[in-house]
PDB file of C-alpha atoms in Angstrom:
ATOM      1  CA  MET A 508       0.720 -94.211 -19.677  1.00 41.00           C
ATOM      2  CA  THR A 509       0.092 -97.688 -21.074  1.00 41.00           C
ATOM      3  CA  GLY A 510      -2.996 -99.703 -20.257  1.00 43.00           C
ATOM      4  CA  THR A 511      -0.946-102.087 -18.072  1.00 39.00           C
ATOM      5  CA  ALA A 512       0.711 -99.212 -16.228  1.00 44.00           C
ATOM      6  CA  SER A 513      -2.637 -97.526 -15.748  1.00 75.00           C
ATOM      7  CA  ALA A 514      -4.137-100.674 -14.237  1.00 82.00           C
ATOM      8  CA  SER A 515      -1.128-101.025 -11.945  1.00 85.00           C
ATOM      9  CA  ALA A 516      -1.350 -97.377 -10.909  1.00 86.00           C
ATOM     10  CA  ARG A 517      -5.018 -97.756 -10.120  1.00 85.00           C
ATOM     11  CA  ARG A 518      -4.390-100.847  -7.998  1.00 89.00           C
ATOM     12  CA  ILE A 519      -1.754 -98.914  -6.075  1.00 92.00           C
ATOM     13  CA  THR A 520      -4.137 -95.991  -5.686  1.00 91.00           C
ATOM     14  CA  ASP A 521      -6.943 -98.237  -4.427  1.00 91.00           C
ATOM     15  CA  ALA A 522      -4.580 -99.759  -1.864  1.00 93.00           C
ATOM     16  CA  LEU A 523      -3.231 -96.343  -0.937  1.00 94.00           C
ATOM     17  CA  LEU A 524      -6.668 -94.927  -0.211  1.00 93.00           C
ATOM     18  CA  GLU A 525      -7.739 -98.018   1.688  1.00 92.00           C
ATOM     19  CA  GLU A 526      -4.641 -97.917   3.898  1.00 92.00           C
ATOM     20  CA  CYS A 527      -4.305 -94.174   4.543  1.00 92.00           C
ATOM     21  CA  GLY A 528      -6.854 -92.220   2.539  1.00 91.00           C
ATOM     22  CA  ARG A 529      -7.745 -89.606   5.114  1.00 94.00           C
ATOM     23  CA  THR A 530      -6.971 -85.908   5.089  1.00 97.00           C
ATOM     24  CA  TYR A 531      -5.021 -84.372   7.932  1.00 97.00           C
ATOM     25  CA  ALA A 532      -7.977 -82.054   8.552  1.00 98.00           C
ATOM     26  CA  ALA A 533     -10.191 -85.071   9.199  1.00 97.00           C
ATOM     27  CA  GLU A 534      -7.550 -86.552  11.505  1.00 97.00           C
ATOM     28  CA  ALA A 535      -7.500 -83.303  13.474  1.00 97.00           C
ATOM     29  CA  GLY A 536     -11.273 -83.391  13.858  1.00 97.00           C
ATOM     30  CA  ILE A 537     -11.917 -80.530  11.426  1.00 98.00           C
ATOM     31  CA  ARG A 538     -15.193 -80.907   9.550  1.00 97.00           C
ATOM     32  CA  LEU A 539     -13.969 -78.973   6.571  1.00 97.00           C
ATOM     33  CA  ARG A 540     -16.560 -76.728   4.959  1.00 97.00           C
ATOM     34  CA  ASP A 541     -16.445 -73.394   3.175  1.00 98.00           C
ATOM     35  CA  THR A 542     -17.200 -71.492   6.363  1.00 98.00           C
ATOM     36  CA  PRO A 543     -14.923 -69.293   8.506  1.00 98.00           C
ATOM     37  CA  GLN A 544     -14.285 -71.546  11.513  1.00 98.00           C
ATOM     38  CA  PRO A 545     -13.111 -74.768   9.805  1.00 98.00           C
ATOM     39  CA  LEU A 546     -11.097 -72.778   7.266  1.00 98.00           C
ATOM     40  CA  TYR A 547      -9.278 -71.013  10.093  1.00 98.00           C
ATOM     41  CA  GLN A 548      -8.747 -74.336  11.874  1.00 98.00           C
ATOM     42  CA  LEU A 549      -7.178 -75.667   8.678  1.00 98.00           C
ATOM     43  CA  LEU A 550      -4.852 -72.653   8.616  1.00 98.00           C
ATOM     44  CA  VAL A 551      -3.741 -73.424  12.181  1.00 98.00           C
ATOM     45  CA  LEU A 552      -3.219 -77.089  11.332  1.00 98.00           C
ATOM     46  CA  SER A 553      -1.221 -76.145   8.222  1.00 98.00           C
ATOM     47  CA  HIS A 554       0.996 -73.932  10.376  1.00 98.00           C
ATOM     48  CA  LEU A 555       1.649 -76.733  12.854  1.00 97.00           C
ATOM     49  CA  LEU A 556       2.241 -79.395  10.199  1.00 96.00           C
ATOM     50  CA  SER A 557       4.787 -77.256   8.385  1.00 94.00           C
ATOM     51  CA  ALA A 558       7.288 -77.401  11.260  1.00 91.00           C
ATOM     52  CA  ARG A 559       9.969 -80.076  11.434  1.00 87.00           C
ATOM     53  CA  ILE A 560       7.971 -82.210  13.806  1.00 90.00           C
ATOM     54  CA  ARG A 561       6.026 -85.452  13.452  1.00 92.00           C
ATOM     55  CA  ALA A 562       2.684 -85.028  11.754  1.00 93.00           C
ATOM     56  CA  SER A 563       0.978 -86.953  14.557  1.00 94.00           C
ATOM     57  CA  VAL A 564       2.274 -84.414  17.075  1.00 96.00           C
ATOM     58  CA  ALA A 565       1.096 -81.488  14.948  1.00 96.00           C
ATOM     59  CA  VAL A 566      -2.370 -83.052  14.682  1.00 97.00           C
ATOM     60  CA  ALA A 567      -2.491 -83.668  18.437  1.00 97.00           C
ATOM     61  CA  ALA A 568      -1.453 -80.065  19.107  1.00 97.00           C
ATOM     62  CA  ALA A 569      -4.169 -78.752  16.789  1.00 98.00           C
ATOM     63  CA  ARG A 570      -6.747 -80.896  18.573  1.00 98.00           C
ATOM     64  CA  ALA A 571      -5.558 -79.533  21.928  1.00 98.00           C
ATOM     65  CA  LEU A 572      -5.799 -75.912  20.774  1.00 98.00           C
ATOM     66  CA  PHE A 573      -9.317 -76.502  19.463  1.00 98.00           C
ATOM     67  CA  ALA A 574     -10.334 -78.370  22.629  1.00 98.00           C
ATOM     68  CA  HIS A 575      -9.302 -75.281  24.607  1.00 98.00           C
ATOM     69  CA  GLY A 576     -11.628 -73.158  22.500  1.00 98.00           C
ATOM     70  CA  MET A 577      -9.080 -71.661  20.100  1.00 98.00           C
ATOM     71  CA  ARG A 578     -11.134 -72.491  17.022  1.00 98.00           C
ATOM     72  CA  THR A 579     -11.496 -68.999  15.572  1.00 98.00           C
ATOM     73  CA  PRO A 580      -9.018 -66.171  15.000  1.00 98.00           C
ATOM     74  CA  ARG A 581     -10.795 -64.086  17.642  1.00 98.00           C
ATOM     75  CA  ARG A 582     -10.525 -66.823  20.260  1.00 98.00           C
ATOM     76  CA  MET A 583      -6.905 -67.475  19.305  1.00 98.00           C
ATOM     77  CA  ALA A 584      -6.029 -63.778  19.550  1.00 98.00           C
ATOM     78  CA  ASP A 585      -7.865 -63.396  22.852  1.00 98.00           C
ATOM     79  CA  ALA A 586      -6.100 -66.357  24.455  1.00 98.00           C
ATOM     80  CA  THR A 587      -2.994 -65.504  26.441  1.00 98.00           C
ATOM     81  CA  TRP A 588       0.432 -66.448  25.174  1.00 97.00           C
ATOM     82  CA  GLN A 589       0.731 -68.928  28.062  1.00 97.00           C
ATOM     83  CA  GLN A 590      -2.633 -70.514  27.306  1.00 98.00           C
ATOM     84  CA  ARG A 591      -1.480 -71.187  23.765  1.00 97.00           C
ATOM     85  CA  VAL A 592       1.849 -72.567  25.023  1.00 97.00           C
ATOM     86  CA  ASP A 593       0.063 -74.855  27.475  1.00 97.00           C
ATOM     87  CA  ALA A 594      -2.302 -76.213  24.816  1.00 97.00           C
ATOM     88  CA  LEU A 595       0.585 -76.846  22.425  1.00 97.00           C
ATOM     89  CA  GLY A 596       2.478 -78.628  25.181  1.00 96.00           C
ATOM     90  CA  GLU A 597      -0.570 -80.738  25.954  1.00 95.00           C
ATOM     91  CA  GLY A 598      -0.464 -81.933  22.368  1.00 95.00           C
ATOM     92  CA  GLY A 599       3.251 -82.728  22.653  1.00 94.00           C
ATOM     93  CA  TYR A 600       4.317 -79.749  20.524  1.00 92.00           C
ATOM     94  CA  ARG A 601       7.061 -78.675  22.908  1.00 85.00           C
ATOM     95  CA  ARG A 602      10.080 -78.032  20.727  1.00 79.00           C
ATOM     96  CA  TYR A 603       8.525 -74.993  19.049  1.00 83.00           C
ATOM     97  CA  ASP A 604       5.804 -74.137  21.547  1.00 87.00           C
ATOM     98  CA  GLU A 605       6.931 -70.648  22.600  1.00 95.00           C
ATOM     99  CA  ARG A 606       7.697 -69.352  19.113  1.00 95.00           C
ATOM    100  CA  THR A 607       4.567 -70.981  17.713  1.00 97.00           C
ATOM    101  CA  SER A 608       2.397 -69.442  20.417  1.00 97.00           C
ATOM    102  CA  THR A 609       3.642 -66.003  19.395  1.00 97.00           C
ATOM    103  CA  GLN A 610       3.124 -66.746  15.699  1.00 97.00           C
ATOM    104  CA  LEU A 611      -0.402 -68.062  16.257  1.00 98.00           C
ATOM    105  CA  GLY A 612      -1.356 -64.886  18.096  1.00 98.00           C
ATOM    106  CA  GLU A 613       0.127 -62.628  15.437  1.00 98.00           C
ATOM    107  CA  GLY A 614      -1.357 -64.735  12.646  1.00 98.00           C
ATOM    108  CA  ALA A 615      -4.815 -64.538  14.197  1.00 98.00           C
ATOM    109  CA  ASP A 616      -4.497 -60.763  14.423  1.00 98.00           C
ATOM    110  CA  LEU A 617      -3.610 -60.576  10.730  1.00 98.00           C
ATOM    111  CA  VAL A 618      -6.542 -62.789   9.696  1.00 98.00           C
ATOM    112  CA  LEU A 619      -8.832 -60.510  11.688  1.00 98.00           C
ATOM    113  CA  ASP A 620      -7.322 -57.295  10.347  1.00 98.00           C
ATOM    114  CA  VAL A 621      -6.927 -58.244   6.689  1.00 98.00           C
ATOM    115  CA  TRP A 622      -9.799 -60.683   6.081  1.00 98.00           C
ATOM    116  CA  LYS A 623     -12.120 -59.815   8.990  1.00 98.00           C
ATOM    117  CA  GLY A 624     -11.658 -63.335  10.355  1.00 98.00           C
ATOM    118  CA  ASP A 625     -12.996 -64.965   7.194  1.00 98.00           C
ATOM    119  CA  LEU A 626     -10.577 -66.706   4.837  1.00 98.00           C
ATOM    120  CA  ARG A 627     -13.266 -66.774   2.156  1.00 98.00           C
ATOM    121  CA  ARG A 628     -12.237 -63.172   1.571  1.00 98.00           C
ATOM    122  CA  LEU A 629      -8.771 -64.450   0.642  1.00 98.00           C
ATOM    123  CA  ARG A 630     -10.438 -66.949  -1.670  1.00 98.00           C
ATOM    124  CA  ALA A 631     -12.272 -64.096  -3.384  1.00 98.00           C
ATOM    125  CA  GLU A 632      -9.028 -62.105  -3.712  1.00 97.00           C
ATOM    126  CA  ALA A 633      -7.284 -65.072  -5.340  1.00 97.00           C
ATOM    127  CA  ASP A 634     -10.177 -65.512  -7.780  1.00 96.00           C
ATOM    128  CA  GLY A 635      -9.051 -68.992  -8.803  1.00 94.00           C
ATOM    129  CA  ASP A 636      -5.326 -68.157  -9.029  1.00 96.00           C
ATOM    130  CA  THR A 637      -3.544 -70.650  -6.778  1.00 95.00           C
ATOM    131  CA  GLU A 638      -0.311 -68.668  -6.724  1.00 96.00           C
ATOM    132  CA  VAL A 639      -2.166 -65.579  -5.490  1.00 97.00           C
ATOM    133  CA  LEU A 640      -3.823 -67.753  -2.845  1.00 97.00           C
ATOM    134  CA  ARG A 641      -0.480 -69.171  -1.711  1.00 97.00           C
ATOM    135  CA  ALA A 642       1.052 -65.692  -1.587  1.00 98.00           C
ATOM    136  CA  GLY A 643      -1.841 -64.481   0.555  1.00 98.00           C
ATOM    137  CA  LEU A 644      -1.431 -67.403   2.939  1.00 98.00           C
ATOM    138  CA  ARG A 645       2.274 -66.608   3.310  1.00 98.00           C
ATOM    139  CA  ARG A 646       1.340 -63.215   4.711  1.00 97.00           C
ATOM    140  CA  VAL A 647       0.288 -65.036   7.874  1.00 97.00           C
ATOM    141  CA  ARG A 648       3.099 -65.305  10.421  1.00 94.00           C
ATOM    142  CA  GLY A 649       4.409 -68.852  10.522  1.00 94.00           C
ATOM    143  CA  ILE A 650       2.970 -69.871   7.139  1.00 97.00           C
ATOM    144  CA  GLY A 651       5.781 -70.376   4.649  1.00 96.00           C
ATOM    145  CA  PRO A 652       5.790 -72.235   1.338  1.00 95.00           C
ATOM    146  CA  ALA A 653       5.296 -75.593   3.066  1.00 94.00           C
ATOM    147  CA  GLY A 654       2.373 -74.346   5.138  1.00 96.00           C
ATOM    148  CA  ALA A 655       0.752 -72.767   2.091  1.00 96.00           C
ATOM    149  CA  ASP A 656       1.162 -76.053   0.194  1.00 95.00           C
ATOM    150  CA  ILE A 657      -0.534 -77.956   3.013  1.00 96.00           C
ATOM    151  CA  PHE A 658      -3.470 -75.559   3.167  1.00 98.00           C
ATOM    152  CA  VAL A 659      -4.048 -75.652  -0.595  1.00 97.00           C
ATOM    153  CA  ARG A 660      -3.677 -79.434  -0.691  1.00 95.00           C
ATOM    154  CA  GLU A 661      -6.375 -79.882   1.950  1.00 97.00           C
ATOM    155  CA  VAL A 662      -8.700 -77.028   0.959  1.00 98.00           C
ATOM    156  CA  GLN A 663      -9.125 -78.380  -2.581  1.00 95.00           C
ATOM    157  CA  ALA A 664     -11.940 -80.475  -1.107  1.00 92.00           C
ATOM    158  CA  VAL A 665     -14.060 -77.325  -0.724  1.00 96.00           C
ATOM    159  CA  TRP A 666     -12.274 -74.857  -3.021  1.00 97.00           C
ATOM    160  CA  PRO A 667     -12.132 -76.869  -6.273  1.00 93.00           C
ATOM    161  CA  GLU A 668     -10.886 -73.877  -8.262  1.00 94.00           C
ATOM    162  CA  THR A 669      -7.424 -74.542  -6.780  1.00 91.00           C
ATOM    163  CA  GLY A 670      -7.199 -77.478  -9.170  1.00 89.00           C
ATOM    164  CA  PHE A 671      -5.617 -80.785  -8.266  1.00 90.00           C
ATOM    165  CA  TRP A 672      -2.812 -80.079  -5.793  1.00 91.00           C
ATOM    166  CA  VAL A 673      -0.432 -82.581  -4.206  1.00 90.00           C
ATOM    167  CA  GLY A 674       2.579 -80.369  -3.473  1.00 89.00           C
ATOM    168  CA  ALA A 675       6.229 -81.353  -3.410  1.00 89.00           C
ATOM    169  CA  LYS A 676       5.823 -83.835  -0.564  1.00 91.00           C
ATOM    170  CA  GLY A 677       2.961 -85.576  -2.340  1.00 93.00           C
ATOM    171  CA  ILE A 678       5.097 -85.938  -5.460  1.00 93.00           C
ATOM    172  CA  GLN A 679       7.747 -87.627  -3.307  1.00 94.00           C
ATOM    173  CA  GLY A 680       5.135 -90.097  -2.123  1.00 95.00           C
ATOM    174  CA  ALA A 681       4.018 -90.807  -5.676  1.00 94.00           C
ATOM    175  CA  GLU A 682       7.612 -91.459  -6.702  1.00 94.00           C
ATOM    176  CA  ARG A 683       8.093 -93.833  -3.766  1.00 94.00           C
ATOM    177  CA  LEU A 684       5.088 -95.884  -4.915  1.00 93.00           C
ATOM    178  CA  GLY A 685       6.058 -95.847  -8.575  1.00 91.00           C
ATOM    179  CA  LEU A 686       3.095 -93.665  -9.513  1.00 92.00           C
ATOM    180  CA  PRO A 687       3.352 -90.875 -12.100  1.00 90.00           C
ATOM    181  CA  THR A 688       5.022 -87.747 -10.785  1.00 89.00           C
ATOM    182  CA  SER A 689       3.515 -85.191 -13.143  1.00 85.00           C
ATOM    183  CA  GLY A 690       0.372 -83.428 -11.999  1.00 80.00           C
ATOM    184  CA  ASP A 691      -1.617 -84.281 -15.126  1.00 83.00           C
ATOM    185  CA  ARG A 692      -0.795 -87.975 -15.003  1.00 87.00           C
ATOM    186  CA  LEU A 693      -1.501 -88.172 -11.277  1.00 88.00           C
ATOM    187  CA  LEU A 694      -4.830 -86.466 -11.902  1.00 85.00           C
ATOM    188  CA  ASP A 695      -5.652 -89.180 -14.426  1.00 87.00           C
ATOM    189  CA  VAL A 696      -5.012 -91.805 -11.752  1.00 86.00           C
ATOM    190  CA  ALA A 697      -7.006 -89.882  -9.124  1.00 81.00           C
ATOM    191  CA  ARG A 698      -9.818 -88.741 -11.407  1.00 78.00           C
ATOM    192  CA  ASP A 699     -12.680 -90.582  -9.695  1.00 81.00           C
ATOM    193  CA  ARG A 700     -11.221 -90.436  -6.168  1.00 86.00           C
ATOM    194  CA  ASP A 701     -11.353 -87.940  -3.338  1.00 92.00           C
ATOM    195  CA  ARG A 702      -8.473 -85.746  -4.492  1.00 92.00           C
ATOM    196  CA  ALA A 703      -7.685 -84.199  -1.110  1.00 95.00           C
ATOM    197  CA  ALA A 704      -7.598 -87.622   0.560  1.00 95.00           C
ATOM    198  CA  PHE A 705      -5.459 -88.979  -2.281  1.00 95.00           C
ATOM    199  CA  ALA A 706      -2.983 -86.108  -1.940  1.00 95.00           C
ATOM    200  CA  ALA A 707      -2.802 -86.512   1.847  1.00 96.00           C
ATOM    201  CA  ALA A 708      -2.240 -90.257   1.453  1.00 96.00           C
ATOM    202  CA  LEU A 709       0.689 -89.596  -0.878  1.00 96.00           C
ATOM    203  CA  VAL A 710       2.187 -87.311   1.771  1.00 95.00           C
ATOM    204  CA  ARG A 711       1.793 -90.017   4.415  1.00 95.00           C
ATOM    205  CA  VAL A 712       3.728 -92.398   2.165  1.00 95.00           C
ATOM    206  CA  ALA A 713       6.468 -89.797   1.661  1.00 94.00           C
ATOM    207  CA  LEU A 714       6.799 -89.425   5.432  1.00 92.00           C
ATOM    208  CA  ASP A 715       6.819 -93.135   6.314  1.00 91.00           C
ATOM    209  CA  ARG A 716       8.600 -95.903   4.412  1.00 91.00           C
ATOM    210  CA  GLU A 717       6.681 -98.586   6.311  1.00 92.00           C
ATOM    211  CA  THR A 718       3.399 -97.134   5.091  1.00 92.00           C
ATOM    212  CA  ALA A 719       4.727 -97.191   1.550  1.00 90.00           C
ATOM    213  CA  GLU A 720       5.679-100.864   1.902  1.00 93.00           C
ATOM    214  CA  THR A 721       2.254-101.721   3.327  1.00 93.00           C
ATOM    215  CA  VAL A 722       0.585-100.025   0.357  1.00 93.00           C
ATOM    216  CA  ARG A 723       2.810-101.840  -2.154  1.00 89.00           C
ATOM    217  CA  GLU A 724       2.062-105.190  -0.544  1.00 91.00           C
ATOM    218  CA  ALA A 725      -1.684-104.484  -0.538  1.00 90.00           C
ATOM    219  CA  ALA A 726      -1.520-103.483  -4.201  1.00 87.00           C
ATOM    220  CA  LEU A 727       0.275-106.703  -5.117  1.00 87.00           C
ATOM    221  CA  ALA A 728      -2.399-108.690  -3.348  1.00 85.00           C
ATOM    222  CA  ARG A 729      -4.962-107.060  -5.669  1.00 75.00           C
ATOM    223  CA  SER A 730      -3.181-108.132  -8.860  1.00 69.00           C
TER     224      SER A 730
END
């Protein structure tokens, strides 16, 4: 990357973070820490975000589930199927509410059975290997490759051994803004930033062309 390109990329990154530099966990009200409850909440949010539904709806549905007390795998498993459906519907997550309610119950059971309700046990199993971590996440009903990507992208804030992770959707956002699309070069741009917030902001740009245009305009105003 040339000096000029680097300066341009950093202006874009500054504008990007100013406009939409917030993780989805933060938007859902999750105070992410390396403790069982917020890690499980992030798993639930990753599940909801991975469906073909607006991110704002997935966030609202996660907030509704948590507001109804379903913040831990035990509370999620103990809730009735209808209680989960109702909370999802309250958040506007109606298209997939019945199937998702079933998956959330089964996923909570697996987290309890395999990791005793504590995803830090999965972290220990992965031992710094992101592919092992993603494979473990995909054992949870409803968490596919996209859901695993989302979890790893957000959890890098508290599990730094995952390395810098933007995922396929984040790369799309970088391309839309004219930023580098290789992980190493993006890391150079993001080096002194909040990496999880940067990655989430790139995803927001990938999902919304208007956001991308707003960021480009703000970056030009900085030049």
